[in-house]
Coordinates of C-alpha atoms in Angstrom, one line a residue:
M1 CA -128.5 -7.5 -42.6
T2 CA -129.2 -9.4 -45.8
D3 CA -129.8 -8.4 -49.4
S4 CA -132.8 -10.2 -51.0
G5 CA -131.3 -10.0 -54.4
C6 CA -128.0 -11.5 -53.4
I7 CA -127.5 -15.2 -54.2
F8 CA -125.1 -15.7 -51.3
C9 CA -127.6 -14.2 -48.9
R10 CA -130.2 -16.5 -50.2
I11 CA -127.9 -19.5 -49.8
A12 CA -126.9 -18.4 -46.3
S13 CA -130.6 -18.2 -45.3
G14 CA -131.4 -21.6 -46.7
E15 CA -133.7 -20.2 -49.4
I16 CA -131.4 -21.7 -52.0
D17 CA -130.1 -25.3 -51.5
S18 CA -126.3 -25.8 -51.4
D19 CA -123.9 -28.6 -50.6
R20 CA -123.2 -27.1 -47.2
V21 CA -120.1 -28.2 -45.3
Y22 CA -120.1 -25.7 -42.4
D23 CA -122.9 -24.0 -40.6
G24 CA -121.7 -21.5 -37.9
E25 CA -123.1 -18.7 -35.9
R26 CA -121.8 -16.0 -38.3
V27 CA -120.5 -18.0 -41.3
V28 CA -121.6 -20.8 -43.6
A29 CA -119.6 -22.7 -46.2
F30 CA -120.6 -24.7 -49.2
R31 CA -119.1 -26.4 -52.2
D32 CA -118.7 -24.2 -55.3
L33 CA -120.9 -25.2 -58.3
D34 CA -118.1 -24.3 -60.7
P35 CA -115.0 -25.7 -58.9
K36 CA -111.5 -24.6 -59.9
A37 CA -109.8 -27.4 -57.9
P38 CA -110.8 -30.8 -56.7
T39 CA -111.8 -29.2 -53.4
H40 CA -113.4 -25.7 -53.9
I41 CA -115.5 -24.4 -51.0
L42 CA -116.9 -20.9 -50.5
V43 CA -116.9 -19.6 -46.9
I44 CA -119.3 -16.6 -46.5
P45 CA -120.6 -14.4 -43.7
R46 CA -124.3 -14.8 -43.0
A47 CA -124.7 -11.0 -43.1
H48 CA -124.4 -9.2 -46.4
V49 CA -121.0 -7.5 -46.7
P50 CA -120.3 -6.6 -50.4
S51 CA -116.5 -6.8 -50.1
V52 CA -113.4 -6.4 -47.9
A53 CA -113.6 -2.6 -48.6
D54 CA -117.0 -2.6 -46.8
L55 CA -115.9 -4.3 -43.6
E56 CA -116.2 -2.3 -40.4
D57 CA -114.1 -2.5 -37.3
G58 CA -116.9 -4.4 -35.5
D59 CA -116.7 -7.1 -38.2
A60 CA -113.6 -8.7 -36.7
P61 CA -115.5 -11.6 -35.1
V62 CA -117.0 -12.4 -38.5
I63 CA -113.6 -12.4 -40.2
G64 CA -112.2 -14.5 -37.4
E65 CA -114.9 -17.1 -37.8
L66 CA -114.4 -17.0 -41.6
L67 CA -110.7 -18.0 -41.3
L68 CA -111.2 -20.5 -38.5
A69 CA -114.0 -22.1 -40.4
A70 CA -111.7 -22.4 -43.5
R71 CA -109.0 -24.0 -41.2
D72 CA -111.5 -26.5 -39.8
I73 CA -112.9 -27.4 -43.2
A74 CA -109.4 -27.9 -44.6
R75 CA -108.7 -30.3 -41.8
E76 CA -112.0 -32.2 -42.4
E77 CA -111.3 -32.3 -46.2
G78 CA -107.8 -33.8 -45.6
L79 CA -106.0 -30.8 -47.1
V80 CA -103.6 -29.8 -44.3
E81 CA -100.7 -32.1 -45.2
S82 CA -100.8 -31.4 -49.0
G83 CA -101.6 -27.7 -48.5
Y84 CA -104.4 -25.5 -49.6
R85 CA -105.0 -22.0 -50.9
L86 CA -107.3 -19.3 -49.4
V87 CA -108.4 -16.6 -51.9
L88 CA -110.4 -13.5 -51.0
N89 CA -111.0 -11.2 -54.0
S90 CA -112.1 -7.6 -53.4
G91 CA -113.6 -5.7 -56.3
A92 CA -114.3 -6.5 -59.9
G93 CA -110.7 -5.7 -60.9
A94 CA -109.5 -8.5 -58.6
G95 CA -111.9 -11.0 -60.0
Q96 CA -114.8 -10.7 -57.5
S97 CA -118.0 -11.6 -59.4
V98 CA -120.5 -12.0 -56.5
F99 CA -120.6 -8.9 -54.4
H100 CA -121.0 -10.7 -51.1
L101 CA -117.7 -11.2 -49.2
H102 CA -116.5 -14.8 -49.7
L103 CA -113.4 -16.8 -49.2
H104 CA -112.4 -19.5 -51.6
L105 CA -110.9 -22.6 -50.0
L106 CA -109.0 -24.5 -52.8
G107 CA -107.1 -27.7 -52.5
G108 CA -106.4 -31.2 -53.9
R109 CA -104.0 -30.1 -56.6
Q110 CA -100.7 -28.2 -57.1
F111 CA -101.0 -24.4 -57.4
G112 CA -98.7 -22.1 -59.2
W113 CA -97.3 -18.8 -58.1
P114 CA -97.8 -16.0 -58.7
P115 CA -101.6 -16.5 -59.2
G116 CA -103.6 -14.8 -61.9

């Protein structure tokens, strides 16, 4: 299912151009237009899922591909040795601004803890 008003659905379908770095069966990934690190890639499901709270038990293959895609992209981007961060915000209070589930892959600089 897609949402015609959702920018990430439009990117996933190819309606909106993006700097795509991964194109899988259930998941696509592209470089963030407003990066917060030297490497900032968004990994999203093709199907419209607003947030983690909206996932269903049958979505396990999508979440699996989301994480495995992030792993593979991190390898391709040369981030494994230096480390990288995966961020998945759920809800406006956590910082989610686009309500289509997405995973941020961030790398290429030192990160502090705790975040936010």
